[in-house]
Amino acid sequence: MNTTPNIHAMIVAAGRGSRFGASIAKQYTMLEGQTLLQHSVTRLAYSGHIDNCLLVISADDSTAQQLEFALPISYAVGGAERWQSVQAGVEAISQTGADDSDLVLIHDAARPAVPSSDIDQVIEAAMLEPYGAILATPVADTLKASYQLATSVEESRPHSYTKSTIDRSNMWQAQTPQVFRLGQLKKVLNHVFEHQLSITDEASAFEQLGLPIRLVSGSRQNIKLTYPDDAVLLTAIMALQS
Ligand SMILES: Nc1ccn([C@@H]2O[C@H](COP(=O)(O)OP(=O)(O)OP(=O)(O)O)[C@@H](O)[C@H]2O)c(=O)n1
Ligand SMILES: C[C@](O)(CO)[C@H](O)COP(=O)(O)O
């Protein structure tokens, strides 16, 4: 196993931010004077292992190339689903002549508060793994499975009710960066494509094939801007970190 591989960093920033509901894509929300995307690149720049970054943006993105970033940047065009954007990034990295044993780091533009020490930890863990490693945080709240009950005619939507409590002792919330061996990542993404699977992170593609991905416990400050009220928490975290 190559424990001193080249590392190819990509930030996926081709989403629309529909759950956030802003008029502009959420990765261009301003916090502490910069966009989330710029902050995410800067966090990668603080890592001792990364010296350039591929940004995967939407085909109609006219913003990214107007911005200044803390690393040398290259671009690829993303897809309709997040995994397709990752696949576009992987193809762009492969075209640079990267080796299958190199590491590919995938980070969400929507996670600008990731501590650079966490980035270094997940990279250094992946260097010791045949497939990869991801940042994650152990579930801290009680987890409930639910069911829905139709309500009276007057009420428009059914209510949800608790069905059961899920043992959280081995439950984690996945974060990014997620770091994988390039050749292995290409294989599992092809599997996703051939079987028309629906995945929300690349680690789940490895799980589908029973391939081990190491979990690296990360900071709970590494939240993803998803819903409007995440902005309050993220703003406080970024102010605390500055
Ligand atoms: N087709 C997609 C979808 C998502 N992403 C990126 O993946 C990250 C995490 O995805 P998510 O939080 O779901 O972002 P959106 O897809 O933009 O949000 P929503 O699902 O609310 O539309 C984001 O940085 C987003 O830009 C991407 O590059 N390509
Ligand atoms: C990759 C990820 O951030 C790990 O939690 C998450 O799966 C992204 O999911 P989303 O639905 O695309 O936000």
CSV table of C-alpha atoms and ligand atoms in Angstrom, one decimal:
chain,number,residue,atom,x,y,z
A,1,MET,CA,0.0,0.0,0.0
A,2,ASN,CA,1.3,3.4,-1.0
A,3,THR,CA,1.5,5.4,2.3
A,4,THR,CA,2.9,8.5,0.7
A,5,PRO,CA,0.5,8.9,-2.3
A,6,ASN,CA,-0.3,12.0,-4.2
A,7,ILE,CA,-3.5,13.7,-2.9
A,8,HIS,CA,-6.1,15.2,-5.2
A,9,ALA,CA,-8.6,17.4,-3.5
A,10,MET,CA,-12.0,18.3,-4.9
A,11,ILE,CA,-14.8,20.4,-3.5
A,12,VAL,CA,-18.3,19.6,-4.7
A,13,ALA,CA,-20.1,22.8,-5.3
A,14,ALA,CA,-22.6,22.1,-8.1
A,15,GLY,CA,-25.7,21.9,-5.9
A,16,ARG,CA,-28.7,24.2,-5.9
A,17,GLY,CA,-29.3,24.5,-2.1
A,18,SER,CA,-33.0,23.8,-2.5
A,19,ARG,CA,-33.5,23.0,1.2
A,20,PHE,CA,-31.7,26.2,2.2
A,21,GLY,CA,-34.1,28.1,-0.1
A,22,ALA,CA,-31.9,31.2,-0.9
A,23,SER,CA,-32.1,33.0,-4.2
A,24,ILE,CA,-28.4,32.1,-4.8
A,25,ALA,CA,-26.8,28.6,-4.4
A,26,LYS,CA,-25.9,28.2,-0.7
A,27,GLN,CA,-22.2,27.7,-1.4
A,28,TYR,CA,-22.1,31.4,-2.3
A,29,THR,CA,-23.7,32.5,1.0
A,30,MET,CA,-21.4,35.1,2.6
A,31,LEU,CA,-20.0,34.4,6.1
A,32,GLU,CA,-17.2,36.4,7.7
A,33,GLY,CA,-16.6,38.3,4.5
A,34,GLN,CA,-16.2,35.3,2.2
A,35,THR,CA,-18.4,32.8,0.5
A,36,LEU,CA,-18.8,29.3,2.0
A,37,LEU,CA,-16.9,28.0,-1.0
A,38,GLN,CA,-13.9,30.2,-0.4
A,39,HIS,CA,-13.9,29.3,3.3
A,40,SER,CA,-13.9,25.6,2.4
A,41,VAL,CA,-11.0,26.0,0.0
A,42,THR,CA,-9.1,27.9,2.7
A,43,ARG,CA,-9.6,25.1,5.2
A,44,LEU,CA,-8.0,22.7,2.6
A,45,ALA,CA,-5.2,25.2,2.1
A,46,TYR,CA,-4.3,25.1,5.8
A,47,SER,CA,-3.8,21.4,5.6
A,48,GLY,CA,-0.2,20.4,5.1
A,49,HIS,CA,-1.2,17.8,2.5
A,50,ILE,CA,-3.0,19.9,-0.1
A,51,ASP,CA,-1.5,22.3,-2.6
A,52,ASN,CA,-4.3,22.7,-5.2
A,53,CYS,CA,-8.0,22.0,-5.6
A,54,LEU,CA,-10.5,21.0,-8.2
A,55,LEU,CA,-13.9,22.7,-7.9
A,56,VAL,CA,-16.9,20.9,-9.3
A,57,ILE,CA,-19.5,23.5,-10.2
A,58,SER,CA,-22.7,23.6,-12.2
A,59,ALA,CA,-22.7,24.1,-15.9
A,60,ASP,CA,-24.4,27.5,-15.4
A,61,ASP,CA,-22.2,28.7,-12.5
A,62,SER,CA,-21.0,32.2,-13.3
A,63,THR,CA,-19.8,33.0,-9.8
A,64,ALA,CA,-16.9,30.7,-8.9
A,65,GLN,CA,-14.5,32.0,-11.5
A,66,GLN,CA,-15.0,35.6,-10.3
A,67,LEU,CA,-13.8,34.7,-6.8
A,68,GLU,CA,-10.3,34.5,-5.3
A,69,PHE,CA,-9.2,31.3,-3.6
A,70,ALA,CA,-6.4,30.3,-1.2
A,71,LEU,CA,-5.3,27.5,-3.5
A,72,PRO,CA,-4.6,27.1,-7.3
A,73,ILE,CA,-8.0,26.0,-8.7
A,74,SER,CA,-9.1,23.9,-11.6
A,75,TYR,CA,-12.7,23.2,-12.6
A,76,ALA,CA,-15.0,20.4,-13.7
A,77,VAL,CA,-18.8,20.5,-14.4
A,78,GLY,CA,-21.0,18.6,-12.0
A,79,GLY,CA,-24.0,16.5,-12.5
A,80,ALA,CA,-27.6,16.3,-11.3
A,81,GLU,CA,-26.8,14.1,-8.3
A,82,ARG,CA,-24.0,14.7,-5.8
A,83,TRP,CA,-22.3,11.4,-6.7
A,84,GLN,CA,-22.4,12.4,-10.4
A,85,SER,CA,-20.5,15.6,-9.5
A,86,VAL,CA,-18.0,13.5,-7.6
A,87,GLN,CA,-17.7,11.2,-10.6
A,88,ALA,CA,-17.0,14.2,-12.9
A,89,GLY,CA,-14.3,15.3,-10.5
A,90,VAL,CA,-12.8,11.8,-10.5
A,91,GLU,CA,-12.7,11.7,-14.3
A,92,ALA,CA,-11.0,15.1,-14.4
A,93,ILE,CA,-8.4,13.9,-11.8
A,94,SER,CA,-7.9,10.7,-13.8
A,95,GLN,CA,-7.2,12.8,-16.9
A,96,THR,CA,-4.2,14.4,-15.2
A,97,GLY,CA,-2.5,11.0,-15.1
A,98,ALA,CA,-3.2,10.3,-11.5
A,99,ASP,CA,-2.2,6.9,-10.2
A,100,ASP,CA,-4.9,4.5,-9.0
A,101,SER,CA,-3.2,4.3,-5.6
A,102,ASP,CA,-3.4,8.1,-5.2
A,103,LEU,CA,-5.9,9.5,-2.7
A,104,VAL,CA,-8.9,11.6,-3.7
A,105,LEU,CA,-10.3,13.9,-1.1
A,106,ILE,CA,-13.9,15.0,-1.5
A,107,HIS,CA,-15.3,17.9,0.5
A,108,ASP,CA,-18.7,19.6,0.5
A,109,ALA,CA,-18.5,23.3,-0.2
A,110,ALA,CA,-21.4,23.5,2.3
A,111,ARG,CA,-19.1,22.5,5.1
A,112,PRO,CA,-16.8,25.6,5.6
A,113,ALA,CA,-16.1,25.1,9.3
A,114,VAL,CA,-14.2,21.9,9.0
A,115,PRO,CA,-11.1,22.2,11.2
A,116,SER,CA,-7.9,21.7,9.2
A,117,SER,CA,-6.6,19.4,11.9
A,118,ASP,CA,-9.6,17.1,11.1
A,119,ILE,CA,-8.6,17.3,7.4
A,120,ASP,CA,-5.1,16.2,8.2
A,121,GLN,CA,-6.4,13.4,10.4
A,122,VAL,CA,-8.7,11.9,7.8
A,123,ILE,CA,-6.0,12.1,5.1
A,124,GLU,CA,-3.4,10.4,7.4
A,125,ALA,CA,-5.9,7.7,8.2
A,126,ALA,CA,-6.6,7.1,4.5
A,127,MET,CA,-2.9,6.8,3.8
A,128,LEU,CA,-3.0,3.6,6.0
A,129,GLU,CA,-6.1,2.1,4.4
A,130,PRO,CA,-6.6,0.1,1.2
A,131,TYR,CA,-9.9,1.9,0.4
A,132,GLY,CA,-10.3,5.1,2.4
A,133,ALA,CA,-11.5,7.0,5.5
A,134,ILE,CA,-14.2,9.5,6.3
A,135,LEU,CA,-14.8,12.1,9.0
A,136,ALA,CA,-17.9,11.4,11.1
A,137,THR,CA,-19.3,12.2,14.5
A,138,PRO,CA,-20.9,9.7,16.8
A,139,VAL,CA,-24.7,10.2,17.1
A,140,ALA,CA,-25.4,12.1,20.3
A,141,ASP,CA,-29.1,12.3,20.4
A,142,THR,CA,-31.7,9.5,20.8
A,143,LEU,CA,-32.6,8.2,17.4
A,144,LYS,CA,-36.3,7.5,16.5
A,145,ALA,CA,-37.8,5.6,13.7
A,146,SER,CA,-41.2,7.0,12.7
A,147,TYR,CA,-44.5,6.2,11.0
A,148,GLN,CA,-47.2,8.5,9.7
A,149,LEU,CA,-50.8,8.6,10.6
A,150,ALA,CA,-53.4,10.2,8.4
A,151,THR,CA,-55.1,13.1,10.3
A,152,SER,CA,-58.5,14.6,10.2
A,153,VAL,CA,-59.7,16.1,6.9
A,154,GLU,CA,-59.0,19.7,8.2
A,155,GLU,CA,-55.3,19.1,8.6
A,156,SER,CA,-53.4,19.1,5.4
A,157,ARG,CA,-50.5,16.8,6.2
A,158,PRO,CA,-50.3,13.5,8.2
A,159,HIS,CA,-48.4,13.6,11.5
A,160,SER,CA,-45.3,11.5,12.2
A,161,TYR,CA,-45.2,9.3,15.4
A,162,THR,CA,-42.4,7.5,17.0
A,163,LYS,CA,-42.2,3.9,16.0
A,164,SER,CA,-39.1,2.7,17.8
A,165,THR,CA,-35.8,3.9,19.2
A,166,ILE,CA,-32.7,2.9,17.3
A,167,ASP,CA,-29.6,1.7,19.2
A,168,ARG,CA,-27.2,4.5,18.6
A,169,SER,CA,-24.2,2.8,20.1
A,170,ASN,CA,-22.7,2.2,16.6
A,171,MET,CA,-24.3,5.1,14.8
A,172,TRP,CA,-22.4,7.9,13.2
A,173,GLN,CA,-23.2,11.0,11.3
A,174,ALA,CA,-21.0,11.1,8.2
A,175,GLN,CA,-19.2,14.3,7.3
A,176,THR,CA,-16.7,15.3,4.7
A,177,PRO,CA,-13.9,15.2,3.7
A,178,GLN,CA,-14.1,11.7,2.6
A,179,VAL,CA,-10.8,10.3,1.3
A,180,PHE,CA,-10.5,7.3,-1.0
A,181,ARG,CA,-8.0,5.5,-3.3
A,182,LEU,CA,-8.6,6.8,-6.8
A,183,GLY,CA,-8.8,3.4,-8.5
A,184,GLN,CA,-11.2,1.9,-5.9
A,185,LEU,CA,-13.4,5.1,-6.0
A,186,LYS,CA,-13.7,4.7,-9.8
A,187,LYS,CA,-14.8,1.1,-9.4
A,188,VAL,CA,-17.5,1.8,-6.8
A,189,LEU,CA,-18.8,4.8,-8.7
A,190,ASN,CA,-19.1,2.6,-11.8
A,191,HIS,CA,-21.0,0.1,-9.7
A,192,VAL,CA,-23.4,2.9,-8.6
A,193,PHE,CA,-23.9,3.9,-12.2
A,194,GLU,CA,-24.4,0.3,-13.6
A,195,HIS,CA,-26.9,-0.6,-10.8
A,196,GLN,CA,-28.6,2.9,-10.8
A,197,LEU,CA,-28.1,3.1,-7.1
A,198,SER,CA,-29.0,6.2,-5.1
A,199,ILE,CA,-26.3,7.3,-2.7
A,200,THR,CA,-25.7,10.4,-0.6
A,201,ASP,CA,-22.1,9.9,0.1
A,202,GLU,CA,-19.2,7.9,-1.5
A,203,ALA,CA,-18.6,5.8,1.6
A,204,SER,CA,-22.0,4.2,1.0
A,205,ALA,CA,-20.9,3.0,-2.4
A,206,PHE,CA,-18.0,1.1,-0.8
A,207,GLU,CA,-20.4,-0.3,1.8
A,208,GLN,CA,-22.6,-1.7,-1.0
A,209,LEU,CA,-19.5,-3.8,-2.0
A,210,GLY,CA,-18.5,-4.7,1.5
A,211,LEU,CA,-15.3,-2.7,1.3
A,212,PRO,CA,-14.1,-1.2,4.6
A,213,ILE,CA,-13.9,2.6,5.1
A,214,ARG,CA,-12.3,3.8,8.3
A,215,LEU,CA,-14.3,6.2,10.4
A,216,VAL,CA,-12.4,9.2,11.8
A,217,SER,CA,-14.1,11.0,14.7
A,218,GLY,CA,-14.5,14.7,13.6
A,219,SER,CA,-15.5,17.9,15.2
A,220,ARG,CA,-19.2,18.6,15.8
A,221,GLN,CA,-18.4,22.1,14.4
A,222,ASN,CA,-18.1,20.6,10.9
A,223,ILE,CA,-21.8,21.1,10.1
A,224,LYS,CA,-23.3,21.3,6.7
A,225,LEU,CA,-25.3,24.3,5.7
A,226,THR,CA,-28.6,22.6,4.7
A,227,TYR,CA,-31.6,24.4,6.2
A,228,PRO,CA,-32.1,28.1,6.9
A,229,ASP,CA,-31.6,27.8,10.7
A,230,ASP,CA,-28.2,26.1,10.1
A,231,ALA,CA,-27.0,29.6,9.1
A,232,VAL,CA,-27.3,30.8,12.7
A,233,LEU,CA,-25.2,28.0,14.1
A,234,LEU,CA,-22.7,28.1,11.3
A,235,THR,CA,-22.3,31.9,11.6
A,236,ALA,CA,-21.6,31.4,15.4
A,237,ILE,CA,-19.1,28.6,14.7
A,238,MET,CA,-17.2,30.6,12.0
A,239,ALA,CA,-17.0,33.7,14.3
A,240,LEU,CA,-15.7,31.5,17.1
A,241,GLN,CA,-13.1,29.9,14.8
A,242,SER,CA,-11.9,33.2,13.4
B,1,LIG,N1,-25.7,17.6,-7.9
B,1,LIG,C1,-25.0,18.0,-6.8
B,1,LIG,C2,-25.6,18.1,-5.5
B,1,LIG,C3,-24.8,18.6,-4.5
B,1,LIG,N2,-23.5,18.9,-4.7
B,1,LIG,C4,-22.7,19.5,-3.6
B,1,LIG,O1,-22.7,18.5,-2.5
B,1,LIG,C5,-22.6,19.2,-1.3
B,1,LIG,C6,-23.6,18.6,-0.3
B,1,LIG,O2,-24.8,18.5,-0.9
B,1,LIG,P1,-26.2,19.2,-0.3
B,1,LIG,O3,-26.0,19.7,1.0
B,1,LIG,O4,-27.3,18.3,-0.6
B,1,LIG,O5,-26.2,20.5,-1.3
B,1,LIG,P2,-27.4,20.8,-2.3
B,1,LIG,O6,-27.7,19.6,-3.2
B,1,LIG,O7,-27.1,22.1,-3.0
B,1,LIG,O8,-28.7,21.0,-1.3
B,1,LIG,P3,-30.2,20.6,-1.6
B,1,LIG,O9,-30.2,19.0,-1.5
B,1,LIG,O10,-30.9,21.2,-0.4
B,1,LIG,O11,-30.6,21.1,-2.9
B,1,LIG,C7,-22.9,20.7,-1.6
B,1,LIG,O12,-21.7,21.4,-1.4
B,1,LIG,C8,-23.4,20.7,-3.0
B,1,LIG,O13,-23.0,21.9,-3.7
B,1,LIG,C9,-22.9,18.9,-5.9
B,1,LIG,O14,-21.8,19.2,-6.1
B,1,LIG,N3,-23.7,18.4,-7.0
B,2,LIG,C1,-21.7,13.8,2.0
B,2,LIG,C2,-22.5,14.2,3.2
B,2,LIG,O1,-22.2,15.6,3.5
B,2,LIG,C3,-22.2,13.3,4.4
B,2,LIG,O2,-23.1,13.6,5.4
B,2,LIG,C4,-24.0,14.1,2.9
B,2,LIG,O3,-24.4,12.8,2.6
B,2,LIG,C5,-24.5,15.0,1.8
B,2,LIG,O4,-25.8,14.7,1.6
B,2,LIG,P1,-26.8,15.8,0.9
B,2,LIG,O5,-28.1,15.3,1.0
B,2,LIG,O6,-26.2,15.8,-0.5
B,2,LIG,O7,-26.6,17.1,1.6
